[in-house]
PDB file of C-alpha atoms in Angstrom:
ATOM      1  CA  MET A   1     159.488 -56.008  49.598  1.00 46.00           C
ATOM      2  CA  ASN A   2     157.751 -59.195  50.866  1.00 49.00           C
ATOM      3  CA  GLY A   3     161.011 -60.663  52.142  1.00 56.00           C
ATOM      4  CA  GLU A   4     162.414 -61.391  48.670  1.00 66.00           C
ATOM      5  CA  PRO A   5     166.098 -60.553  48.028  1.00 75.00           C
ATOM      6  CA  VAL A   6     166.549 -56.937  46.978  1.00 84.00           C
ATOM      7  CA  LEU A   7     169.028 -56.088  44.237  1.00 90.00           C
ATOM      8  CA  VAL A   8     170.284 -52.596  43.428  1.00 93.00           C
ATOM      9  CA  LEU A   9     172.140 -51.719  40.222  1.00 96.00           C
ATOM     10  CA  LEU A  10     174.533 -48.840  40.885  1.00 97.00           C
ATOM     11  CA  ILE A  11     175.837 -47.018  37.806  1.00 98.00           C
ATOM     12  CA  GLU A  12     178.598 -44.720  39.119  1.00 97.00           C
ATOM     13  CA  ASP A  13     182.070 -43.895  37.823  1.00 96.00           C
ATOM     14  CA  ASN A  14     183.394 -42.036  40.880  1.00 95.00           C
ATOM     15  CA  PRO A  15     185.002 -44.733  43.088  1.00 96.00           C
ATOM     16  CA  ASP A  16     184.705 -42.653  46.276  1.00 92.00           C
ATOM     17  CA  HIS A  17     181.007 -42.056  45.696  1.00 93.00           C
ATOM     18  CA  ALA A  18     180.445 -45.701  44.768  1.00 95.00           C
ATOM     19  CA  GLU A  19     182.133 -46.877  47.951  1.00 93.00           C
ATOM     20  CA  LEU A  20     180.130 -44.502  50.118  1.00 90.00           C
ATOM     21  CA  ILE A  21     176.836 -45.478  48.457  1.00 91.00           C
ATOM     22  CA  ILE A  22     177.538 -49.201  48.733  1.00 90.00           C
ATOM     23  CA  ARG A  23     178.633 -48.934  52.358  1.00 88.00           C
ATOM     24  CA  THR A  24     175.644 -46.848  53.413  1.00 85.00           C
ATOM     25  CA  MET A  25     173.086 -48.924  51.552  1.00 83.00           C
ATOM     26  CA  SER A  26     174.525 -52.198  52.784  1.00 82.00           C
ATOM     27  CA  GLU A  27     173.882 -51.059  56.331  1.00 77.00           C
ATOM     28  CA  HIS A  28     170.175 -51.249  55.477  1.00 64.00           C
ATOM     29  CA  ARG A  29     169.295 -54.848  56.043  1.00 62.00           C
ATOM     30  CA  ILE A  30     166.673 -54.599  53.307  1.00 60.00           C
ATOM     31  CA  VAL A  31     169.358 -54.397  50.604  1.00 70.00           C
ATOM     32  CA  ASN A  32     170.728 -57.829  49.866  1.00 73.00           C
ATOM     33  CA  HIS A  33     172.989 -57.112  46.964  1.00 88.00           C
ATOM     34  CA  ILE A  34     174.388 -54.176  45.004  1.00 92.00           C
ATOM     35  CA  ASN A  35     175.788 -54.710  41.523  1.00 95.00           C
ATOM     36  CA  HIS A  36     178.117 -51.885  40.540  1.00 96.00           C
ATOM     37  CA  VAL A  37     179.064 -50.855  37.016  1.00 97.00           C
ATOM     38  CA  SER A  38     181.196 -47.826  36.329  1.00 97.00           C
ATOM     39  CA  ASP A  39     180.262 -46.606  32.874  1.00 97.00           C
ATOM     40  CA  GLY A  40     177.193 -46.237  30.680  1.00 97.00           C
ATOM     41  CA  GLN A  41     178.181 -48.873  28.141  1.00 97.00           C
ATOM     42  CA  GLN A  42     178.660 -51.482  30.856  1.00 97.00           C
ATOM     43  CA  ALA A  43     175.267 -50.497  32.326  1.00 98.00           C
ATOM     44  CA  LEU A  44     173.536 -51.117  28.994  1.00 98.00           C
ATOM     45  CA  GLU A  45     175.338 -54.438  28.520  1.00 97.00           C
ATOM     46  CA  TYR A  46     174.234 -55.489  32.013  1.00 97.00           C
ATOM     47  CA  LEU A  47     170.598 -54.484  31.468  1.00 97.00           C
ATOM     48  CA  PHE A  48     170.291 -55.891  27.948  1.00 97.00           C
ATOM     49  CA  HIS A  49     172.357 -59.052  28.656  1.00 96.00           C
ATOM     50  CA  GLN A  50     175.109 -58.313  26.156  1.00 95.00           C
ATOM     51  CA  GLY A  51     178.911 -58.771  26.088  1.00 94.00           C
ATOM     52  CA  ILE A  52     180.249 -60.190  29.350  1.00 93.00           C
ATOM     53  CA  TYR A  53     176.653 -60.188  30.646  1.00 94.00           C
ATOM     54  CA  SER A  54     175.228 -62.341  27.855  1.00 93.00           C
ATOM     55  CA  ASP A  55     174.291 -65.020  30.388  1.00 91.00           C
ATOM     56  CA  PRO A  56     171.207 -63.519  32.101  1.00 87.00           C
ATOM     57  CA  ALA A  57     172.192 -65.303  35.325  1.00 88.00           C
ATOM     58  CA  SER A  58     175.167 -62.938  35.538  1.00 86.00           C
ATOM     59  CA  SER A  59     172.945 -59.870  35.319  1.00 93.00           C
ATOM     60  CA  PRO A  60     169.682 -60.388  37.217  1.00 94.00           C
ATOM     61  CA  ARG A  61     167.114 -57.640  36.856  1.00 94.00           C
ATOM     62  CA  PRO A  62     167.527 -55.028  39.608  1.00 95.00           C
ATOM     63  CA  HIS A  63     164.657 -53.782  41.795  1.00 93.00           C
ATOM     64  CA  ILE A  64     165.988 -50.248  41.536  1.00 95.00           C
ATOM     65  CA  ILE A  65     168.646 -48.454  39.501  1.00 97.00           C
ATOM     66  CA  LEU A  66     170.833 -45.669  40.889  1.00 97.00           C
ATOM     67  CA  LEU A  67     172.186 -43.686  37.970  1.00 98.00           C
ATOM     68  CA  ASP A  68     174.943 -41.091  37.827  1.00 97.00           C
ATOM     69  CA  LEU A  69     174.710 -38.722  34.849  1.00 97.00           C
ATOM     70  CA  ARG A  70     178.281 -37.880  33.855  1.00 93.00           C
ATOM     71  CA  LEU A  71     179.563 -41.283  32.821  1.00 95.00           C
ATOM     72  CA  PRO A  72     182.331 -42.491  30.500  1.00 94.00           C
ATOM     73  CA  ARG A  73     181.469 -44.028  27.108  1.00 92.00           C
ATOM     74  CA  VAL A  74     177.669 -43.632  27.269  1.00 95.00           C
ATOM     75  CA  ASP A  75     176.114 -40.693  29.130  1.00 96.00           C
ATOM     76  CA  GLY A  76     173.665 -41.324  31.973  1.00 97.00           C
ATOM     77  CA  LEU A  77     170.817 -39.547  30.186  1.00 97.00           C
ATOM     78  CA  GLN A  78     171.240 -41.922  27.234  1.00 98.00           C
ATOM     79  CA  VAL A  79     171.179 -44.883  29.625  1.00 98.00           C
ATOM     80  CA  LEU A  80     167.979 -43.519  31.180  1.00 98.00           C
ATOM     81  CA  ASP A  81     166.420 -43.099  27.752  1.00 98.00           C
ATOM     82  CA  ALA A  82     167.319 -46.672  26.744  1.00 98.00           C
ATOM     83  CA  ILE A  83     165.764 -48.044  29.951  1.00 98.00           C
ATOM     84  CA  LYS A  84     162.567 -46.026  29.702  1.00 97.00           C
ATOM     85  CA  GLN A  85     162.082 -46.780  25.991  1.00 96.00           C
ATOM     86  CA  ASP A  86     162.243 -50.514  26.645  1.00 97.00           C
ATOM     87  CA  GLU A  87     158.874 -52.164  27.297  1.00 95.00           C
ATOM     88  CA  GLU A  88     160.290 -54.558  29.887  1.00 94.00           C
ATOM     89  CA  LEU A  89     162.867 -52.388  31.625  1.00 96.00           C
ATOM     90  CA  LYS A  90     160.827 -49.188  31.805  1.00 96.00           C
ATOM     91  CA  ILE A  91     158.969 -50.299  34.939  1.00 95.00           C
ATOM     92  CA  ILE A  92     162.168 -50.405  37.041  1.00 96.00           C
ATOM     93  CA  PRO A  93     162.430 -47.291  39.241  1.00 97.00           C
ATOM     94  CA  VAL A  94     165.438 -45.197  38.190  1.00 98.00           C
ATOM     95  CA  VAL A  95     166.804 -42.671  40.672  1.00 98.00           C
ATOM     96  CA  VAL A  96     169.338 -40.221  39.237  1.00 98.00           C
ATOM     97  CA  LEU A  97     172.094 -39.406  41.711  1.00 97.00           C
ATOM     98  CA  THR A  98     174.345 -36.687  40.378  1.00 97.00           C
ATOM     99  CA  THR A  99     176.345 -33.582  41.168  1.00 95.00           C
ATOM    100  CA  SER A 100     174.581 -31.750  38.320  1.00 96.00           C
ATOM    101  CA  GLU A 101     172.047 -29.101  39.249  1.00 95.00           C
ATOM    102  CA  ALA A 102     171.837 -27.889  35.626  1.00 96.00           C
ATOM    103  CA  GLU A 103     168.251 -27.080  34.599  1.00 95.00           C
ATOM    104  CA  LYS A 104     168.722 -28.856  31.274  1.00 96.00           C
ATOM    105  CA  ASP A 105     169.841 -32.111  32.936  1.00 97.00           C
ATOM    106  CA  ILE A 106     166.892 -31.989  35.330  1.00 97.00           C
ATOM    107  CA  ALA A 107     164.437 -31.219  32.512  1.00 95.00           C
ATOM    108  CA  ARG A 108     165.819 -33.953  30.233  1.00 96.00           C
ATOM    109  CA  ALA A 109     165.755 -36.519  33.029  1.00 97.00           C
ATOM    110  CA  TYR A 110     162.080 -35.827  33.781  1.00 97.00           C
ATOM    111  CA  ASP A 111     161.285 -35.737  30.067  1.00 95.00           C
ATOM    112  CA  ASN A 112     162.818 -39.218  29.858  1.00 95.00           C
ATOM    113  CA  HIS A 113     160.595 -40.457  32.721  1.00 96.00           C
ATOM    114  CA  VAL A 114     163.130 -40.552  35.544  1.00 98.00           C
ATOM    115  CA  ASN A 115     161.441 -41.635  38.766  1.00 98.00           C
ATOM    116  CA  SER A 116     163.395 -39.302  41.030  1.00 98.00           C
ATOM    117  CA  TYR A 117     166.318 -36.864  40.702  1.00 98.00           C
ATOM    118  CA  LEU A 118     168.719 -36.411  43.593  1.00 98.00           C
ATOM    119  CA  VAL A 119     171.629 -33.984  43.791  1.00 97.00           C
ATOM    120  CA  LYS A 120     174.596 -35.376  45.726  1.00 96.00           C
ATOM    121  CA  PRO A 121     175.234 -33.262  48.819  1.00 94.00           C
ATOM    122  CA  VAL A 122     178.815 -32.025  49.168  1.00 90.00           C
ATOM    123  CA  GLY A 123     179.298 -32.957  52.834  1.00 91.00           C
ATOM    124  CA  PHE A 124     179.918 -36.525  53.945  1.00 89.00           C
ATOM    125  CA  GLU A 125     177.277 -36.502  56.688  1.00 92.00           C
ATOM    126  CA  GLU A 126     174.552 -35.150  54.447  1.00 94.00           C
ATOM    127  CA  PHE A 127     175.490 -37.616  51.689  1.00 92.00           C
ATOM    128  CA  THR A 128     175.189 -40.467  54.185  1.00 90.00           C
ATOM    129  CA  LYS A 129     171.837 -39.139  55.424  1.00 91.00           C
ATOM    130  CA  LEU A 130     170.535 -38.919  51.856  1.00 93.00           C
ATOM    131  CA  MET A 131     171.607 -42.512  51.149  1.00 91.00           C
ATOM    132  CA  ASP A 132     169.850 -43.617  54.337  1.00 89.00           C
ATOM    133  CA  ASP A 133     166.605 -41.827  53.516  1.00 92.00           C
ATOM    134  CA  MET A 134     166.723 -42.791  49.841  1.00 93.00           C
ATOM    135  CA  GLY A 135     167.299 -46.460  50.606  1.00 90.00           C
ATOM    136  CA  TYR A 136     164.586 -46.514  53.221  1.00 90.00           C
ATOM    137  CA  TYR A 137     162.091 -44.808  50.931  1.00 94.00           C
ATOM    138  CA  TRP A 138     162.669 -46.901  47.794  1.00 93.00           C
ATOM    139  CA  LEU A 139     163.408 -50.247  49.393  1.00 89.00           C
ATOM    140  CA  GLY A 140     161.258 -49.956  52.498  1.00 90.00           C
ATOM    141  CA  TRP A 141     158.184 -47.941  51.549  1.00 95.00           C
ATOM    142  CA  ASN A 142     157.940 -48.029  47.777  1.00 96.00           C
ATOM    143  CA  THR A 143     156.085 -50.944  46.195  1.00 95.00           C
ATOM    144  CA  ASN A 144     158.116 -52.092  43.211  1.00 91.00           C
ATOM    145  CA  PRO A 145     156.676 -53.877  40.195  1.00 89.00           C
ATOM    146  CA  ALA A 146     156.838 -57.678  40.249  1.00 83.00           C
TER     147      ALA A 146
ATOM    148  CA  MET B   1     163.346 -26.597  46.857  1.00 46.00           C
ATOM    149  CA  ASN B   2     165.381 -23.354  46.803  1.00 49.00           C
ATOM    150  CA  GLY B   3     163.021 -21.627  49.238  1.00 56.00           C
ATOM    151  CA  GLU B   4     160.188 -21.276  46.708  1.00 66.00           C
ATOM    152  CA  PRO B   5     156.644 -22.054  47.919  1.00 75.00           C
ATOM    153  CA  VAL B   6     155.842 -25.752  47.590  1.00 84.00           C
ATOM    154  CA  LEU B   7     152.424 -26.833  46.384  1.00 90.00           C
ATOM    155  CA  VAL B   8     151.035 -30.357  46.633  1.00 93.00           C
ATOM    156  CA  LEU B   9     147.958 -31.559  44.736  1.00 96.00           C
ATOM    157  CA  LEU B  10     146.207 -34.258  46.739  1.00 97.00           C
ATOM    158  CA  ILE B  11     143.695 -36.397  44.811  1.00 98.00           C
ATOM    159  CA  GLU B  12     141.908 -38.440  47.467  1.00 97.00           C
ATOM    160  CA  ASP B  13     138.239 -39.319  47.992  1.00 96.00           C
ATOM    161  CA  ASN B  14     138.476 -40.767  51.514  1.00 95.00           C
ATOM    162  CA  PRO B  15     137.956 -37.793  53.870  1.00 96.00           C
ATOM    163  CA  ASP B  16     139.714 -39.484  56.806  1.00 92.00           C
ATOM    164  CA  HIS B  17     142.783 -40.250  54.707  1.00 93.00           C
ATOM    165  CA  ALA B  18     142.766 -36.748  53.208  1.00 95.00           C
ATOM    166  CA  GLU B  19     142.639 -35.171  56.646  1.00 93.00           C
ATOM    167  CA  LEU B  20     145.473 -37.339  57.939  1.00 89.00           C
ATOM    168  CA  ILE B  21     147.646 -36.655  54.880  1.00 91.00           C
ATOM    169  CA  ILE B  22     147.039 -32.901  55.000  1.00 90.00           C
ATOM    170  CA  ARG B  23     147.706 -32.721  58.742  1.00 88.00           C
ATOM    171  CA  THR B  24     150.901 -34.759  58.579  1.00 85.00           C
ATOM    172  CA  MET B  25     152.298 -32.984  55.530  1.00 83.00           C
ATOM    173  CA  SER B  26     151.480 -29.552  56.906  1.00 82.00           C
ATOM    174  CA  GLU B  27     153.689 -30.289  59.870  1.00 77.00           C
ATOM    175  CA  HIS B  28     156.600 -30.315  57.412  1.00 64.00           C
ATOM    176  CA  ARG B  29     157.547 -26.694  57.107  1.00 62.00           C
ATOM    177  CA  ILE B  30     158.661 -27.345  53.533  1.00 60.00           C
ATOM    178  CA  VAL B  31     155.051 -27.790  52.383  1.00 70.00           C
ATOM    179  CA  ASN B  32     153.394 -24.429  51.955  1.00 73.00           C
ATOM    180  CA  HIS B  33     150.093 -25.399  50.484  1.00 88.00           C
ATOM    181  CA  ILE B  34     148.040 -28.497  49.703  1.00 92.00           C
ATOM    182  CA  ASN B  35     145.208 -28.326  47.186  1.00 95.00           C
ATOM    183  CA  HIS B  36     142.779 -31.181  47.685  1.00 96.00           C
ATOM    184  CA  VAL B  37     140.370 -32.578  45.104  1.00 97.00           C
ATOM    185  CA  SER B  38     138.235 -35.613  45.801  1.00 97.00           C
ATOM    186  CA  ASP B  39     137.543 -37.256  42.467  1.00 97.00           C
ATOM    187  CA  GLY B  40     139.328 -37.965  39.205  1.00 97.00           C
ATOM    188  CA  GLN B  41     137.209 -35.621  37.087  1.00 97.00           C
ATOM    189  CA  GLN B  42     137.951 -32.694  39.400  1.00 97.00           C
ATOM    190  CA  ALA B  43     141.653 -33.598  39.288  1.00 98.00           C
ATOM    191  CA  LEU B  44     141.689 -33.426  35.484  1.00 98.00           C
ATOM    192  CA  GLU B  45     139.772 -30.134  35.483  1.00 97.00           C
ATOM    193  CA  TYR B  46     142.301 -28.712  37.950  1.00 97.00           C
ATOM    194  CA  LEU B  47     145.330 -29.870  35.969  1.00 98.00           C
ATOM    195  CA  PHE B  48     143.975 -28.904  32.535  1.00 97.00           C
ATOM    196  CA  HIS B  49     142.369 -25.632  33.725  1.00 96.00           C
ATOM    197  CA  GLN B  50     138.823 -26.584  32.843  1.00 95.00           C
ATOM    198  CA  GLY B  51     135.383 -26.031  34.432  1.00 94.00           C
ATOM    199  CA  ILE B  52     135.615 -24.200  37.765  1.00 93.00           C
ATOM    200  CA  TYR B  53     139.417 -24.165  37.294  1.00 94.00           C
ATOM    201  CA  SER B  54     139.365 -22.389  33.921  1.00 93.00           C
ATOM    202  CA  ASP B  55     141.247 -19.450  35.447  1.00 91.00           C
ATOM    203  CA  PRO B  56     144.830 -20.817  35.741  1.00 87.00           C
ATOM    204  CA  ALA B  57     145.338 -18.630  38.825  1.00 88.00           C
ATOM    205  CA  SER B  58     142.845 -20.884  40.631  1.00 86.00           C
ATOM    206  CA  SER B  59     144.821 -24.018  39.786  1.00 93.00           C
ATOM    207  CA  PRO B  60     148.580 -23.369  39.958  1.00 94.00           C
ATOM    208  CA  ARG B  61     150.780 -26.211  38.796  1.00 94.00           C
ATOM    209  CA  PRO B  62     151.719 -28.474  41.741  1.00 95.00           C
ATOM    210  CA  HIS B  63     155.300 -29.536  42.515  1.00 93.00           C
ATOM    211  CA  ILE B  64     154.082 -33.024  43.293  1.00 95.00           C
ATOM    212  CA  ILE B  65     150.847 -34.976  42.905  1.00 97.00           C
ATOM    213  CA  LEU B  66     149.609 -37.523  45.442  1.00 97.00           C
ATOM    214  CA  LEU B  67     147.131 -39.780  43.695  1.00 98.00           C
ATOM    215  CA  ASP B  68     144.678 -42.288  45.117  1.00 97.00           C
ATOM    216  CA  LEU B  69     143.616 -45.014  42.661  1.00 97.00           C
ATOM    217  CA  ARG B  70     140.010 -45.856  43.487  1.00 93.00           C
ATOM    218  CA  LEU B  71     138.310 -42.561  42.744  1.00 95.00           C
ATOM    219  CA  PRO B  72     134.759 -41.557  41.785  1.00 94.00           C
ATOM    220  CA  ARG B  73     133.947 -40.457  38.202  1.00 92.00           C
ATOM    221  CA  VAL B  74     137.439 -40.933  36.697  1.00 95.00           C
ATOM    222  CA  ASP B  75     139.728 -43.683  37.991  1.00 96.00           C
ATOM    223  CA  GLY B  76     143.183 -42.792  39.326  1.00 97.00           C
ATOM    224  CA  LEU B  77     144.978 -44.846  36.673  1.00 97.00           C
ATOM    225  CA  GLN B  78     143.193 -42.825  33.976  1.00 98.00           C
ATOM    226  CA  VAL B  79     144.248 -39.606  35.715  1.00 98.00           C
ATOM    227  CA  LEU B  80     147.849 -40.864  35.818  1.00 98.00           C
ATOM    228  CA  ASP B  81     147.696 -41.734  32.137  1.00 98.00           C
ATOM    229  CA  ALA B  82     146.347 -38.277  31.223  1.00 98.00           C
ATOM    230  CA  ILE B  83     149.142 -36.583  33.207  1.00 98.00           C
ATOM    231  CA  LYS B  84     151.940 -38.711  31.774  1.00 97.00           C
ATOM    232  CA  GLN B  85     150.669 -38.416  28.187  1.00 96.00           C
ATOM    233  CA  ASP B  86     150.721 -34.623  28.407  1.00 97.00           C
ATOM    234  CA  GLU B  87     153.980 -32.995  27.269  1.00 95.00           C
ATOM    235  CA  GLU B  88     153.809 -30.273  29.922  1.00 94.00           C
ATOM    236  CA  LEU B  89     152.355 -32.146  32.875  1.00 96.00           C
ATOM    237  CA  LYS B  90     154.340 -35.373  32.495  1.00 96.00           C
ATOM    238  CA  ILE B  91     157.386 -33.960  34.302  1.00 95.00           C
ATOM    239  CA  ILE B  92     155.472 -33.505  37.579  1.00 96.00           C
ATOM    240  CA  PRO B  93     156.311 -36.338  40.008  1.00 97.00           C
ATOM    241  CA  VAL B  94     153.212 -38.452  40.684  1.00 98.00           C
ATOM    242  CA  VAL B  95     153.169 -40.620  43.794  1.00 98.00           C
ATOM    243  CA  VAL B  96     150.344 -43.149  43.945  1.00 98.00           C
ATOM    244  CA  LEU B  97     149.012 -43.591  47.460  1.00 97.00           C
ATOM    245  CA  THR B  98     146.471 -46.380  47.603  1.00 97.00           C
ATOM    246  CA  THR B  99     145.115 -49.310  49.574  1.00 95.00           C
ATOM    247  CA  SER B 100     145.472 -51.515  46.485  1.00 96.00           C
ATOM    248  CA  GLU B 101     148.223 -54.100  46.469  1.00 95.00           C
ATOM    249  CA  ALA B 102     146.829 -55.755  43.318  1.00 96.00           C
ATOM    250  CA  GLU B 103     149.580 -56.776  40.892  1.00 95.00           C
ATOM    251  CA  LYS B 104     147.615 -55.384  37.966  1.00 95.00           C
ATOM    252  CA  ASP B 105     147.276 -51.937  39.546  1.00 97.00           C
ATOM    253  CA  ILE B 106     151.003 -51.854  40.355  1.00 97.00           C
ATOM    254  CA  ALA B 107     151.943 -53.012  36.850  1.00 95.00           C
ATOM    255  CA  ARG B 108     149.607 -50.535  35.139  1.00 96.00           C
ATOM    256  CA  ALA B 109     150.848 -47.659  37.279  1.00 97.00           C
ATOM    257  CA  TYR B 110     154.496 -48.364  36.363  1.00 97.00           C
ATOM    258  CA  ASP B 111     153.526 -48.919  32.726  1.00 95.00           C
ATOM    259  CA  ASN B 112     151.966 -45.440  32.832  1.00 95.00           C
ATOM    260  CA  HIS B 113     155.199 -43.937  34.225  1.00 96.00           C
ATOM    261  CA  VAL B 114     154.205 -43.445  37.849  1.00 98.00           C
ATOM    262  CA  ASN B 115     157.146 -42.029  39.819  1.00 98.00           C
ATOM    263  CA  SER B 116     156.473 -44.026  42.965  1.00 98.00           C
ATOM    264  CA  TYR B 117     153.786 -46.405  44.272  1.00 98.00           C
ATOM    265  CA  LEU B 118     152.957 -46.453  47.970  1.00 98.00           C
ATOM    266  CA  VAL B 119     150.507 -48.748  49.730  1.00 97.00           C
ATOM    267  CA  LYS B 120     148.691 -47.063  52.610  1.00 96.00           C
ATOM    268  CA  PRO B 121     149.552 -48.784  55.875  1.00 94.00           C
ATOM    269  CA  VAL B 122     146.569 -49.877  57.946  1.00 90.00           C
ATOM    270  CA  GLY B 123     147.725 -48.510  61.313  1.00 91.00           C
ATOM    271  CA  PHE B 124     147.594 -44.824  62.162  1.00 89.00           C
ATOM    272  CA  GLU B 125     151.173 -44.604  63.400  1.00 92.00           C
ATOM    273  CA  GLU B 126     152.650 -46.284  60.349  1.00 94.00           C
ATOM    274  CA  PHE B 127     150.505 -44.122  58.058  1.00 92.00           C
ATOM    275  CA  THR B 128     151.827 -41.014  59.804  1.00 90.00           C
ATOM    276  CA  LYS B 129     155.398 -42.285  59.534  1.00 91.00           C
ATOM    277  CA  LEU B 130     154.963 -42.940  55.816  1.00 93.00           C
ATOM    278  CA  MET B 131     153.595 -39.433  55.258  1.00 91.00           C
ATOM    279  CA  ASP B 132     156.572 -38.015  57.151  1.00 89.00           C
ATOM    280  CA  ASP B 133     159.146 -39.980  55.170  1.00 92.00           C
ATOM    281  CA  MET B 134     157.378 -39.453  51.853  1.00 93.00           C
ATOM    282  CA  GLY B 135     157.079 -35.694  52.376  1.00 90.00           C
ATOM    283  CA  TYR B 136     160.679 -35.404  53.466  1.00 90.00           C
ATOM    284  CA  TYR B 137     161.932 -37.437  50.513  1.00 94.00           C
ATOM    285  CA  TRP B 138     159.956 -35.706  47.747  1.00 93.00           C
ATOM    286  CA  LEU B 139     159.925 -32.188  49.113  1.00 89.00           C
ATOM    287  CA  GLY B 140     163.239 -32.179  50.915  1.00 90.00           C
ATOM    288  CA  TRP B 141     165.603 -34.372  48.935  1.00 95.00           C
ATOM    289  CA  ASN B 142     164.135 -34.729  45.475  1.00 96.00           C
ATOM    290  CA  THR B 143     164.998 -32.066  42.895  1.00 95.00           C
ATOM    291  CA  ASN B 144     161.820 -31.222  41.026  1.00 91.00           C
ATOM    292  CA  PRO B 145     161.700 -29.849  37.501  1.00 89.00           C
ATOM    293  CA  ALA B 146     161.463 -26.061  37.195  1.00 83.00           C
TER     294      ALA B 146
END
């Protein structure tokens, strides 16, 4: 990531999962900041600089988006669709992180150009390992758009 | 990957890189088979069941595509575009694996819905490590479409 500050946008309504994700990812020194929103409407307002995020300085563009699917107010698949239909936002890698293994969720996510689809492991240790590997892959190895 | 056989399509014209990628990925027990094509035209014929691949049995659909960019006959970015414009093929994760760090290649790849963009490390050990991590992420953690 060329030494520039790395920002993650976490869209997750489960507070236990959010805490675990933030804690694990923060242990990677490559992540400088995680902005957390807890429903789909708030995610869209953040990304499109609306409502309480109308000052773009309050909602800088993330390098990567971690997206839960079952979200209050606006569903994660609708958030994904809005991101990938937008000419400016569509280049941001979106990783779905969900408990859903339903074929139709997986198919719709890939249809809507998700970059990667991860199913949350049930056990704490495996969840932590996934967060480690995911963070290292996307923020260490992957080359993000400018 | 639910225990089903995992197939990788490797599109790579550099024989040294191809050998290294195949050797490293084969050491992951989760990869069962790698089909290797060495130019963009051959890649398209494989994916669209044309030419020597007109029998679909000779060109089964891969679970993931590793795509070099600088390729003879048809450029990698054109191959990516053809995959992501196709209603059936677009759901297959495509990971670009290239020596190019050019902003315009990165931007065009993300514009064309690449799933991930990796720059080949120069050193052998780092290249091997990347192949390890990449294989483990996409074939171990990532949930691919059916």
